[in-house]
mmCIF file with all atom_site columns, N, CA and C in Angstrom:
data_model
loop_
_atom_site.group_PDB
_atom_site.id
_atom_site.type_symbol
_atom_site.label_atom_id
_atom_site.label_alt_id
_atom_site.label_comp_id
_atom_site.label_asym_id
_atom_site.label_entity_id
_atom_site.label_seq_id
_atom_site.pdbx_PDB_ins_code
_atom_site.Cartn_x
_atom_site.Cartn_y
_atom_site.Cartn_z
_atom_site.occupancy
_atom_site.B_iso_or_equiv
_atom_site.pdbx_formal_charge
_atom_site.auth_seq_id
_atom_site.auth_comp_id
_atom_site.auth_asym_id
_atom_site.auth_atom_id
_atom_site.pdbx_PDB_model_num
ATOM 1   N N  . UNK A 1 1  ? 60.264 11.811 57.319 1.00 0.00 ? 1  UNK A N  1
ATOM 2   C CA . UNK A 1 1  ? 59.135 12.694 57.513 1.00 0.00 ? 1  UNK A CA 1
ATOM 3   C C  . UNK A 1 1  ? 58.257 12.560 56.279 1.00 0.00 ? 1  UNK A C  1
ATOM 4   N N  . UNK A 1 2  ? 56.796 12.006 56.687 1.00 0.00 ? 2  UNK A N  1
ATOM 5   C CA . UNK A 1 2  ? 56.075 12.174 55.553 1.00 0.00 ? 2  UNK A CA 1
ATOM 6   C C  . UNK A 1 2  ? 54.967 13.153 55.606 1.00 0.00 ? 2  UNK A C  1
ATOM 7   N N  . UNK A 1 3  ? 54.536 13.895 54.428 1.00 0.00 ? 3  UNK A N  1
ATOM 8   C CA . UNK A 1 3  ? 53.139 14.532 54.717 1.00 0.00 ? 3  UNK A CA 1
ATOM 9   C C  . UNK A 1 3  ? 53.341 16.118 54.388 1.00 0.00 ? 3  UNK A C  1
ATOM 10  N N  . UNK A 1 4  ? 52.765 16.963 54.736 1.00 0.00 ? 4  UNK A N  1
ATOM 11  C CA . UNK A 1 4  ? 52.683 18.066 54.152 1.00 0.00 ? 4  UNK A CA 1
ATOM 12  C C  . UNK A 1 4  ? 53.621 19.131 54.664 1.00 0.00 ? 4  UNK A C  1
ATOM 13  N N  . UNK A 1 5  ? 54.071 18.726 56.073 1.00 0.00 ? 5  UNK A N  1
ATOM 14  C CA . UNK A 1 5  ? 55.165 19.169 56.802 1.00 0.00 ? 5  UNK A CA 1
ATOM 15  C C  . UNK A 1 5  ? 56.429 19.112 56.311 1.00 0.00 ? 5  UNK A C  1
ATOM 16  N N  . UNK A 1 6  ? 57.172 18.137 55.362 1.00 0.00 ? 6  UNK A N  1
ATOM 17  C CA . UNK A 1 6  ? 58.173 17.924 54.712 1.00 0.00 ? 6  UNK A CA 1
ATOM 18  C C  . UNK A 1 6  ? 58.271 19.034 53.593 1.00 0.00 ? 6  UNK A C  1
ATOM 19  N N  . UNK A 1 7  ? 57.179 19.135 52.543 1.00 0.00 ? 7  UNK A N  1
ATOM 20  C CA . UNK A 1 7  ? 56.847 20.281 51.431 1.00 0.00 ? 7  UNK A CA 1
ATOM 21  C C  . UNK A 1 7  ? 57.293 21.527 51.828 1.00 0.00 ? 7  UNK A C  1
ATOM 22  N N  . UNK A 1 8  ? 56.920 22.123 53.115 1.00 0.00 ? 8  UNK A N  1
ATOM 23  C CA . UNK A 1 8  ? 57.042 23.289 53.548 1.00 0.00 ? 8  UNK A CA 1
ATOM 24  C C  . UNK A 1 8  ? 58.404 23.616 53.528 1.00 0.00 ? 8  UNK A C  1
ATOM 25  N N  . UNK A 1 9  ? 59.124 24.596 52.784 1.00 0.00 ? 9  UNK A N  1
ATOM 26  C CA . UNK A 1 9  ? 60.140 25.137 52.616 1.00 0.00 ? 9  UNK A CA 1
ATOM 27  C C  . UNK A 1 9  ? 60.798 25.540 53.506 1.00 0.00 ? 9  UNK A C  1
ATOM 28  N N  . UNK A 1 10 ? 59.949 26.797 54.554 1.00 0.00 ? 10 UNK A N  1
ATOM 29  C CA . UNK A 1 10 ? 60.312 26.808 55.604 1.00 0.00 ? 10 UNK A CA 1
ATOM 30  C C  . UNK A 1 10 ? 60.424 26.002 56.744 1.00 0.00 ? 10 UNK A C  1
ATOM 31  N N  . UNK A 1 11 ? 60.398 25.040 56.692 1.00 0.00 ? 11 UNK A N  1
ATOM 32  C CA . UNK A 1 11 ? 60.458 24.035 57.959 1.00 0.00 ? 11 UNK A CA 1
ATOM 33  C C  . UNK A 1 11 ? 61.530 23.106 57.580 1.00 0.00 ? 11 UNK A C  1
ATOM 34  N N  . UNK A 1 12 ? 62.127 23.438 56.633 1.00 0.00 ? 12 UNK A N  1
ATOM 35  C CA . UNK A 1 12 ? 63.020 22.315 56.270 1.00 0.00 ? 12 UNK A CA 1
ATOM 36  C C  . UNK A 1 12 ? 63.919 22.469 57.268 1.00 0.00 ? 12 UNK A C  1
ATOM 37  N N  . UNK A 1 13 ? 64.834 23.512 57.268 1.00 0.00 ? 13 UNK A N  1
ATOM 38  C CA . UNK A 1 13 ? 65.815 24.267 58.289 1.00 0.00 ? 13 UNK A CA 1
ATOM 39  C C  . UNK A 1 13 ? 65.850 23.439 59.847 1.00 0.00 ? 13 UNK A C  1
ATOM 40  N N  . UNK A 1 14 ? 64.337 23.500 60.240 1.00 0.00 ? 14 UNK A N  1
ATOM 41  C CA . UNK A 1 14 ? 63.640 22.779 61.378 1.00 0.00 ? 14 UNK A CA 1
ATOM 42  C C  . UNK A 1 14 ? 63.948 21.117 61.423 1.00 0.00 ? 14 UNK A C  1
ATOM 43  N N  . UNK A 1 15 ? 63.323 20.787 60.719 1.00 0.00 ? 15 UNK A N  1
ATOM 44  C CA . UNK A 1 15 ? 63.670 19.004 60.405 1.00 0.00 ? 15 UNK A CA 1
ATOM 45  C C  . UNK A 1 15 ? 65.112 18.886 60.250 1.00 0.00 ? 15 UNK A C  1
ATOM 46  N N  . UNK A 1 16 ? 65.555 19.609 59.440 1.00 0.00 ? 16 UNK A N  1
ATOM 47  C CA . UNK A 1 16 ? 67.324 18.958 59.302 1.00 0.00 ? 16 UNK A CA 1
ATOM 48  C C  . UNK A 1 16 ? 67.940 18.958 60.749 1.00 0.00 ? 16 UNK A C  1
ATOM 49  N N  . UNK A 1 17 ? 67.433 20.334 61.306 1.00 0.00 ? 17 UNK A N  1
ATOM 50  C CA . UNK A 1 17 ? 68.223 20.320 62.596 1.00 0.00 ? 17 UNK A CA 1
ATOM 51  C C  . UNK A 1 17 ? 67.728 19.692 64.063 1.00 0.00 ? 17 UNK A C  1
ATOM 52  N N  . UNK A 1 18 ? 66.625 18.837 63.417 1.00 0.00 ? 18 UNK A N  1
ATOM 53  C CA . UNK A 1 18 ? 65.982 17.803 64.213 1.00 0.00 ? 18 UNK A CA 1
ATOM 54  C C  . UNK A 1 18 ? 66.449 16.390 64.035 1.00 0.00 ? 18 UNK A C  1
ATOM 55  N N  . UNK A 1 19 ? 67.364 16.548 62.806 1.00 0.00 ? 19 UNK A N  1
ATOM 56  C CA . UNK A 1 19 ? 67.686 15.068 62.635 1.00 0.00 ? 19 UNK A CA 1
ATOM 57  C C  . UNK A 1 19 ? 67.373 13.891 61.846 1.00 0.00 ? 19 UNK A C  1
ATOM 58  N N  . UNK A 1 20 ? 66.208 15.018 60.963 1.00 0.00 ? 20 UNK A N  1
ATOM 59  C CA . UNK A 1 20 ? 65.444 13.911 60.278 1.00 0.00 ? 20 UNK A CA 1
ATOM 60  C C  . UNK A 1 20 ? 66.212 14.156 58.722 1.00 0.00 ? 20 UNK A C  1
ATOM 61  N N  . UNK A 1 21 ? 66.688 13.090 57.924 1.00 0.00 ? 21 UNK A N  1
ATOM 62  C CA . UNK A 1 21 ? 67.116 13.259 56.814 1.00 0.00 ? 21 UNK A CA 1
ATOM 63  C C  . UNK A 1 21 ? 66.260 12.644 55.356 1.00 0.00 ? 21 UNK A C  1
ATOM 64  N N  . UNK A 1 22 ? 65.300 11.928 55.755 1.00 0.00 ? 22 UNK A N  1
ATOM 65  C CA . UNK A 1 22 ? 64.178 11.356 54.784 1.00 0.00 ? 22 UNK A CA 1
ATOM 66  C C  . UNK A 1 22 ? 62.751 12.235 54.669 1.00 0.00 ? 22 UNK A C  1
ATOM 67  N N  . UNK A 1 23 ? 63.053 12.309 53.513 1.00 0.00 ? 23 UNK A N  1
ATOM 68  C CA . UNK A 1 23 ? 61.458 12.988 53.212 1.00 0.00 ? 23 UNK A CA 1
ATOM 69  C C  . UNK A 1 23 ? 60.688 12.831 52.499 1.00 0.00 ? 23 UNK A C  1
ATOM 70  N N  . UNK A 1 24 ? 59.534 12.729 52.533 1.00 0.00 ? 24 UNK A N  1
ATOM 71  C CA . UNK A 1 24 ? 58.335 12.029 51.739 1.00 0.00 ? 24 UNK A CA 1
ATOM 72  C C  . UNK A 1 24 ? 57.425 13.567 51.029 1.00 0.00 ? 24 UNK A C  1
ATOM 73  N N  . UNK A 1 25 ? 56.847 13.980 49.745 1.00 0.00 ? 25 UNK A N  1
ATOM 74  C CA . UNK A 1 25 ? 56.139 14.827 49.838 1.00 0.00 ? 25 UNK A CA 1
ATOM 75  C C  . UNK A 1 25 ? 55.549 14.558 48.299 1.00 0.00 ? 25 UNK A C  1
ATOM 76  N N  . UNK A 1 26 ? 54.717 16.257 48.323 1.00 0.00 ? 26 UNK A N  1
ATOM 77  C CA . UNK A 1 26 ? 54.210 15.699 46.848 1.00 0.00 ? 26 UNK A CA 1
ATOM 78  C C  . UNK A 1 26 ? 55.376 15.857 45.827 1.00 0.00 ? 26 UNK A C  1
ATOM 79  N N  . UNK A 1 27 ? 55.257 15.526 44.816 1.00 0.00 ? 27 UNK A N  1
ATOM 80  C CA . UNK A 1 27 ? 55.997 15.603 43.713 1.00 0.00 ? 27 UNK A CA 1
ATOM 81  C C  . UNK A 1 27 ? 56.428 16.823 43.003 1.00 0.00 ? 27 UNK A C  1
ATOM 82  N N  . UNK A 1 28 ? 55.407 17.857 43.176 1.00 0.00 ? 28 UNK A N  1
ATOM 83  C CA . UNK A 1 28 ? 56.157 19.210 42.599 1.00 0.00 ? 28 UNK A CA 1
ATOM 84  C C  . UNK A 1 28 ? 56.546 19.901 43.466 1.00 0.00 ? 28 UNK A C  1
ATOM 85  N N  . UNK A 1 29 ? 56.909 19.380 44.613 1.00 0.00 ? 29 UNK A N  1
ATOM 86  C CA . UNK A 1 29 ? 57.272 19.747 45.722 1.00 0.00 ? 29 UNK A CA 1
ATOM 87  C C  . UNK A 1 29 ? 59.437 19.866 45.871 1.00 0.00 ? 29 UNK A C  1
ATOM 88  N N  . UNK A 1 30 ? 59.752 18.530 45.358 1.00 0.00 ? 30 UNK A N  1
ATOM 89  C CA . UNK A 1 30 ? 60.929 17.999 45.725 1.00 0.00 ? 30 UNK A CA 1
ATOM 90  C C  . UNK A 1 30 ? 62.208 19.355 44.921 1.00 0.00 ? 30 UNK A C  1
ATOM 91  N N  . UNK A 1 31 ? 62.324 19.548 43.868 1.00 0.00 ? 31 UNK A N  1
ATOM 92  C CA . UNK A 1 31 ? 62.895 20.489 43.360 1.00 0.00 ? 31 UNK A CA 1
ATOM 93  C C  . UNK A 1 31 ? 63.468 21.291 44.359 1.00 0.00 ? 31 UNK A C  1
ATOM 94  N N  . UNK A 1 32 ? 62.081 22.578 44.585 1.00 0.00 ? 32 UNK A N  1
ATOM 95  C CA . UNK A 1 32 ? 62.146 23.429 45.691 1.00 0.00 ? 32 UNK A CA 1
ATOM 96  C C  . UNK A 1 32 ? 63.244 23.086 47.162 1.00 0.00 ? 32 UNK A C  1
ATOM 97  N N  . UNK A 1 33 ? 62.723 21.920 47.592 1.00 0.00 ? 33 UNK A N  1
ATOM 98  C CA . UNK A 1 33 ? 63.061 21.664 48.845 1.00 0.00 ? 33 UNK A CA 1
ATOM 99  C C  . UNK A 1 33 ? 64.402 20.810 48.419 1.00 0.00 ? 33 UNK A C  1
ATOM 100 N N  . UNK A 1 34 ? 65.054 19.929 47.113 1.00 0.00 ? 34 UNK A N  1
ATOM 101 C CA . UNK A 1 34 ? 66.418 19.557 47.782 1.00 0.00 ? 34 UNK A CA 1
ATOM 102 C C  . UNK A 1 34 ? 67.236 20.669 47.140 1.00 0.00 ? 34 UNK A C  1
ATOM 103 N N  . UNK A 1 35 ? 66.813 22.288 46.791 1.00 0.00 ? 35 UNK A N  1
ATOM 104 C CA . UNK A 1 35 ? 67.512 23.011 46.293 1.00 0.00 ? 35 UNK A CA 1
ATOM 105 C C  . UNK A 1 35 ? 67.917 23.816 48.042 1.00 0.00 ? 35 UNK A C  1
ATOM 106 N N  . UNK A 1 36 ? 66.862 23.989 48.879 1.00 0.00 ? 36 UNK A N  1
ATOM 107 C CA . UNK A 1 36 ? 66.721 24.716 50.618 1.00 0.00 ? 36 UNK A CA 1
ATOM 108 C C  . UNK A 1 36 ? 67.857 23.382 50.851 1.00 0.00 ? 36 UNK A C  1
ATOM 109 N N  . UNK A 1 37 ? 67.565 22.219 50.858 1.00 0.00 ? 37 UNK A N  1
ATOM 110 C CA . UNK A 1 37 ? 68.516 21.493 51.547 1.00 0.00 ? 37 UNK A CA 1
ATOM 111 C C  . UNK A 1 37 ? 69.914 21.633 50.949 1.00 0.00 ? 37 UNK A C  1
ATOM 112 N N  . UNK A 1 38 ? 70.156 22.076 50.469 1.00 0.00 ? 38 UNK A N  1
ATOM 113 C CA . UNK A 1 38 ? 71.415 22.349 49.406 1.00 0.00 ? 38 UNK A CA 1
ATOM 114 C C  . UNK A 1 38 ? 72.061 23.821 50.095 1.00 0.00 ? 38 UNK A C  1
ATOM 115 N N  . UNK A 1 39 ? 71.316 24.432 50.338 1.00 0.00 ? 39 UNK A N  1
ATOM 116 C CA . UNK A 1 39 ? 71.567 25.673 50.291 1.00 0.00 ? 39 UNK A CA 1
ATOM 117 C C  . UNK A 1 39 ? 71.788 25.782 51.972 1.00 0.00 ? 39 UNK A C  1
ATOM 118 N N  . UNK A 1 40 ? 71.525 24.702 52.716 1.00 0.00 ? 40 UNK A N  1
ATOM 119 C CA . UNK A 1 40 ? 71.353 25.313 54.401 1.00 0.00 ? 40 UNK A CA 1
ATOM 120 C C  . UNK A 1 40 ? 72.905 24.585 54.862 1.00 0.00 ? 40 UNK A C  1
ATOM 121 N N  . UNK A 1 41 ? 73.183 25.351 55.890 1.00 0.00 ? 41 UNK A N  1
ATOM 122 C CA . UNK A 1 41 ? 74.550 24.886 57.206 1.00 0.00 ? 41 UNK A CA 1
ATOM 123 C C  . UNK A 1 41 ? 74.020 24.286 57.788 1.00 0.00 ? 41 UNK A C  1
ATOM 124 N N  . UNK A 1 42 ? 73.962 22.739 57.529 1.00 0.00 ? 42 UNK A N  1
ATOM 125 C CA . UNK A 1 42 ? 73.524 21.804 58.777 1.00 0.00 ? 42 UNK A CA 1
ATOM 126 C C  . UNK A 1 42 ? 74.064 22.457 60.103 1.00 0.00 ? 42 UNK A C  1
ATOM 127 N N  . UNK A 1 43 ? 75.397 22.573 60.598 1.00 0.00 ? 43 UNK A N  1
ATOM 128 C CA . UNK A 1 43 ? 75.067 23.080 61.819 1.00 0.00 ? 43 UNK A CA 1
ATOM 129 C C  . UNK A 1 43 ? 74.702 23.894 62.526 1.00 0.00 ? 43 UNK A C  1
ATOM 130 N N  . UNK A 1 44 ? 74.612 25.010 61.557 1.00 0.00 ? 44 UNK A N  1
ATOM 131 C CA . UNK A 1 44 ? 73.391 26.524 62.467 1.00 0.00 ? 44 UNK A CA 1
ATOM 132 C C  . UNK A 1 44 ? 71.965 25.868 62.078 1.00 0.00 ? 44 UNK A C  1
ATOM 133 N N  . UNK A 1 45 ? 71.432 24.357 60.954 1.00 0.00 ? 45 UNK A N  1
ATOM 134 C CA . UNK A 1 45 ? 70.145 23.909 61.435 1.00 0.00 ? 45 UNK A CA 1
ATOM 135 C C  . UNK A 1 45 ? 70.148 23.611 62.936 1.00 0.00 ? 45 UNK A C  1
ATOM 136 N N  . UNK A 1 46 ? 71.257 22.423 63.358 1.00 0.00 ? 46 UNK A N  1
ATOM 137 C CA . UNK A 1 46 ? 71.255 21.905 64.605 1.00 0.00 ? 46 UNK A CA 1
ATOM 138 C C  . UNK A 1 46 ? 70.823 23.238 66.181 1.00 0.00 ? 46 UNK A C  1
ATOM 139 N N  . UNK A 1 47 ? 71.246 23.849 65.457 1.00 0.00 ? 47 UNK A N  1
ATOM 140 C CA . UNK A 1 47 ? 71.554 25.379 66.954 1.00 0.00 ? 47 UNK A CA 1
ATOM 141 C C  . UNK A 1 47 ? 69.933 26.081 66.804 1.00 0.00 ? 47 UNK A C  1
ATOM 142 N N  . UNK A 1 48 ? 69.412 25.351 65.441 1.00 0.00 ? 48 UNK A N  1
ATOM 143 C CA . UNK A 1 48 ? 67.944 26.008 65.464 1.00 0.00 ? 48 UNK A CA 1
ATOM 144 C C  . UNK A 1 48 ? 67.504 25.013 65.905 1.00 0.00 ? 48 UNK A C  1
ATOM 145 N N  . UNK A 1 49 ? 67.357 23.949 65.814 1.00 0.00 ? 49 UNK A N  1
ATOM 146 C CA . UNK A 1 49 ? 66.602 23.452 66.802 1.00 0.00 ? 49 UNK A CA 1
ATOM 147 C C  . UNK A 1 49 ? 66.374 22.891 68.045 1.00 0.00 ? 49 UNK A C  1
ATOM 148 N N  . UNK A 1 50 ? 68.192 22.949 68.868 1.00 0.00 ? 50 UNK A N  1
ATOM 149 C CA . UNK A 1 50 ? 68.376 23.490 70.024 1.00 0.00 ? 50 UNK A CA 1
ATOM 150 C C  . UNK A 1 50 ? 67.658 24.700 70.873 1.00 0.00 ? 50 UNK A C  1
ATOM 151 N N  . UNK A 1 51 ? 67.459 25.728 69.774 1.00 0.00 ? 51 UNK A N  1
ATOM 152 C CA . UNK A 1 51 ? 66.169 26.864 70.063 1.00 0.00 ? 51 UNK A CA 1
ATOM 153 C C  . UNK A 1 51 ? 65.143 26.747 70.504 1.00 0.00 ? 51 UNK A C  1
ATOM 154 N N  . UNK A 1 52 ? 64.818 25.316 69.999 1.00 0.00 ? 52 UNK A N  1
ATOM 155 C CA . UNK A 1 52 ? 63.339 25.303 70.164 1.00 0.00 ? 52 UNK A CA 1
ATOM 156 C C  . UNK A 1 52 ? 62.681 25.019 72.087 1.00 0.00 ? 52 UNK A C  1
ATOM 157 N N  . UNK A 1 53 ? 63.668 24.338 72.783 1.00 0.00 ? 53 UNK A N  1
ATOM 158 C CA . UNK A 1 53 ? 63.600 24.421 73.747 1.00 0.00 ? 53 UNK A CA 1
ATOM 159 C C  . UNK A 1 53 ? 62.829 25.572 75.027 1.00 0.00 ? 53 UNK A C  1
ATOM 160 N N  . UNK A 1 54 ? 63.503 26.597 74.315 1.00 0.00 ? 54 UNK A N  1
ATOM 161 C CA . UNK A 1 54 ? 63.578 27.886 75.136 1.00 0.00 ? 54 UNK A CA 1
ATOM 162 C C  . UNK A 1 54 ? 62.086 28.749 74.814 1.00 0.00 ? 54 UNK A C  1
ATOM 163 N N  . UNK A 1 55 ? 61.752 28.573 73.900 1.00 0.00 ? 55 UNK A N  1
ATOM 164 C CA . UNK A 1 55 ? 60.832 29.235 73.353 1.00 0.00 ? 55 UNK A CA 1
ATOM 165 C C  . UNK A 1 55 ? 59.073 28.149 74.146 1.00 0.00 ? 55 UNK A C  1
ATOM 166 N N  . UNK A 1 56 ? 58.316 29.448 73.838 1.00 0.00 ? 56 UNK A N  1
ATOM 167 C CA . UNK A 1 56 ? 57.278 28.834 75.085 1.00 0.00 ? 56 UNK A CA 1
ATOM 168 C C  . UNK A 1 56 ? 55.409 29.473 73.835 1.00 0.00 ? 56 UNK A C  1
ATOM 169 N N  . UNK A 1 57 ? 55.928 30.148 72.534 1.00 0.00 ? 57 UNK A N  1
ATOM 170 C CA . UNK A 1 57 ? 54.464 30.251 71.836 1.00 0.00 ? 57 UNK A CA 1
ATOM 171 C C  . UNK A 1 57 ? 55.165 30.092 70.199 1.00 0.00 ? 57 UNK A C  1
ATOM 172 N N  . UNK A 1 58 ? 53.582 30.240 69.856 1.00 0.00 ? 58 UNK A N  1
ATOM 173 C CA . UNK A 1 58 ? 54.104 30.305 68.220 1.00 0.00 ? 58 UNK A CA 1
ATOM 174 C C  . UNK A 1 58 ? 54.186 30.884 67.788 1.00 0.00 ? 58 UNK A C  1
ATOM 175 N N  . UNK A 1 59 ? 54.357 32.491 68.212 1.00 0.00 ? 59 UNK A N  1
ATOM 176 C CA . UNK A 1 59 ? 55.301 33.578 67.795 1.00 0.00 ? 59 UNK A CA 1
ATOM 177 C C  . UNK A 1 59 ? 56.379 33.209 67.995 1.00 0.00 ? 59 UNK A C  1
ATOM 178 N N  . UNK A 1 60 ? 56.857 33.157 68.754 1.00 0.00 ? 60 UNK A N  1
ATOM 179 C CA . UNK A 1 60 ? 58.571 32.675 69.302 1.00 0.00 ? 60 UNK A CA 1
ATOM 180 C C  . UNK A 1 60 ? 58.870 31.736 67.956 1.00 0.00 ? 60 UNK A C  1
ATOM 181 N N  . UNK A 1 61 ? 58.401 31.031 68.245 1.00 0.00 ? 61 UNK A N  1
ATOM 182 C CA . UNK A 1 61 ? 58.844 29.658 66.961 1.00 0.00 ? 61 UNK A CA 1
ATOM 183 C C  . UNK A 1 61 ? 58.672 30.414 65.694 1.00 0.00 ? 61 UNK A C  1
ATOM 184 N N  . UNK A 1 62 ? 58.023 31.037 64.928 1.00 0.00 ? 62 UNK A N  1
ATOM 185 C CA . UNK A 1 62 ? 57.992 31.844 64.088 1.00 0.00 ? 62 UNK A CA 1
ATOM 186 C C  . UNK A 1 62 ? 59.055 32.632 63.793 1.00 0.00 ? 62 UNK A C  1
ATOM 187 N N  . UNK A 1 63 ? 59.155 33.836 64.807 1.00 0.00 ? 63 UNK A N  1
ATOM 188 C CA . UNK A 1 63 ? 60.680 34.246 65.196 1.00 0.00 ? 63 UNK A CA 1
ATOM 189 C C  . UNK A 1 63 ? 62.072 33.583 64.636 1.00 0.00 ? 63 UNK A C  1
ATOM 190 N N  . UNK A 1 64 ? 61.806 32.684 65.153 1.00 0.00 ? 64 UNK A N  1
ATOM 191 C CA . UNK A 1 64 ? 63.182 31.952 64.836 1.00 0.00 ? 64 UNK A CA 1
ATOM 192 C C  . UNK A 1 64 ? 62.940 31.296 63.486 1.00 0.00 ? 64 UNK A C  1
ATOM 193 N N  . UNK A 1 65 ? 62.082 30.639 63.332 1.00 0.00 ? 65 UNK A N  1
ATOM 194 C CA . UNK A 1 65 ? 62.071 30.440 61.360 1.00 0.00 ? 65 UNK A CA 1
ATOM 195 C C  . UNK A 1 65 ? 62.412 31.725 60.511 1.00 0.00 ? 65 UNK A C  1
ATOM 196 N N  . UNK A 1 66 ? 61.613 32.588 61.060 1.00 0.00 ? 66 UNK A N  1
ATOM 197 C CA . UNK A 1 66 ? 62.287 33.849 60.079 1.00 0.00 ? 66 UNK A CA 1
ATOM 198 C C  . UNK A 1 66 ? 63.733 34.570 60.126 1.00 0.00 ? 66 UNK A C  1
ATOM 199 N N  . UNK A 1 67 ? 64.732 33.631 60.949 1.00 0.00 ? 67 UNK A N  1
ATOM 200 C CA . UNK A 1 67 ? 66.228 34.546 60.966 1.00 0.00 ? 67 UNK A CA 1
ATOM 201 C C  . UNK A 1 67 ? 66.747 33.312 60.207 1.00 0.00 ? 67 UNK A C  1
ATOM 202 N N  . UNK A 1 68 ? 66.039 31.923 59.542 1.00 0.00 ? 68 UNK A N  1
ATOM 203 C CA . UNK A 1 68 ? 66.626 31.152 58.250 1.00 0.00 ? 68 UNK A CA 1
ATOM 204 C C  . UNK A 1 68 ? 67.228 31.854 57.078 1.00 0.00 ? 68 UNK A C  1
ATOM 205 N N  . UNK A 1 69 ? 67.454 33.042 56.945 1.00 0.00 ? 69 UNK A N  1
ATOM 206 C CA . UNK A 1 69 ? 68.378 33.314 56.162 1.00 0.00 ? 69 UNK A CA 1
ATOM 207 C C  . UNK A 1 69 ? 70.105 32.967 56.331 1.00 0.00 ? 69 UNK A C  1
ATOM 208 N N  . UNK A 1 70 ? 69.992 33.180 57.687 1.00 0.00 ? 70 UNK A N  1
ATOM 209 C CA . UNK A 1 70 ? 71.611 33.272 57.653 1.00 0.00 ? 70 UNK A CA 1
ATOM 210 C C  . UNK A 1 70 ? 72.075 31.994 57.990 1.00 0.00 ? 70 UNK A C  1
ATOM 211 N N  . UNK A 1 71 ? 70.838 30.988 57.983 1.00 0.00 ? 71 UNK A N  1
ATOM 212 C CA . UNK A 1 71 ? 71.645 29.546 57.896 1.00 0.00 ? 71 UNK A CA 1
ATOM 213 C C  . UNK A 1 71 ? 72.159 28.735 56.586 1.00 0.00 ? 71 UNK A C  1
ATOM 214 N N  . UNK A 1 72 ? 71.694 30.025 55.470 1.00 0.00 ? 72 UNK A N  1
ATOM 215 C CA . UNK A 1 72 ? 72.123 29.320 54.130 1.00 0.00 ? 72 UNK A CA 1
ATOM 216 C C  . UNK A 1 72 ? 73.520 29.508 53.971 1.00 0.00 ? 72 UNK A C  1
ATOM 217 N N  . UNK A 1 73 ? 74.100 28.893 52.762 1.00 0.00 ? 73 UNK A N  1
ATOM 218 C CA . UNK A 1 73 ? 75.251 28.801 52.705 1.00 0.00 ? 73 UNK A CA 1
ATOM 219 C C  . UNK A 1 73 ? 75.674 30.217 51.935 1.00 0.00 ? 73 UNK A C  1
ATOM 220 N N  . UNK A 1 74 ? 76.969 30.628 51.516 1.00 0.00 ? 74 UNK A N  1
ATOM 221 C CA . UNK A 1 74 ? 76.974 31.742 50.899 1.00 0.00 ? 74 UNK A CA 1
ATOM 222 C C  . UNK A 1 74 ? 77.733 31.511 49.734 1.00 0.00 ? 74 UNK A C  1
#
């Protein structure tokens, strides 16, 4: 994944559990994001983006980015 979509913190959760494991972004970017990738349960990513299916606006999808807490590790 390259581009400004990768940076986004919150979407990481999204991409991992899409499958994508390469990421391209800006540079003061990377810190942040391989500390989220560190911190997430690849497989409650996978079950999020199994989610995405069901859902039909971008509230819905929103919705479900915001219950990324409990996919971190503890």
């Amino acid at each position: 994944m390259c581009g400004e979509m990768a940076g986004k913190k919150e979407l990481i959760p999204l991409l991992l559990g899409m499958g994508l494991r390469e990421f391209s972004m800006n540079a003061s970017s990377i810190l942040e994001i391989r500390k989220e990738i560190n911190d997430l349960k690849f497989e409650k990513c996978r079950g999020l983006a199994n989610k995405l299916d069901d859902l039909r606006t971008s509230k819905e999808v929103r919705e479900l980015l915001n219950g990324v807490p409990e996919l971190r590790e503890e």
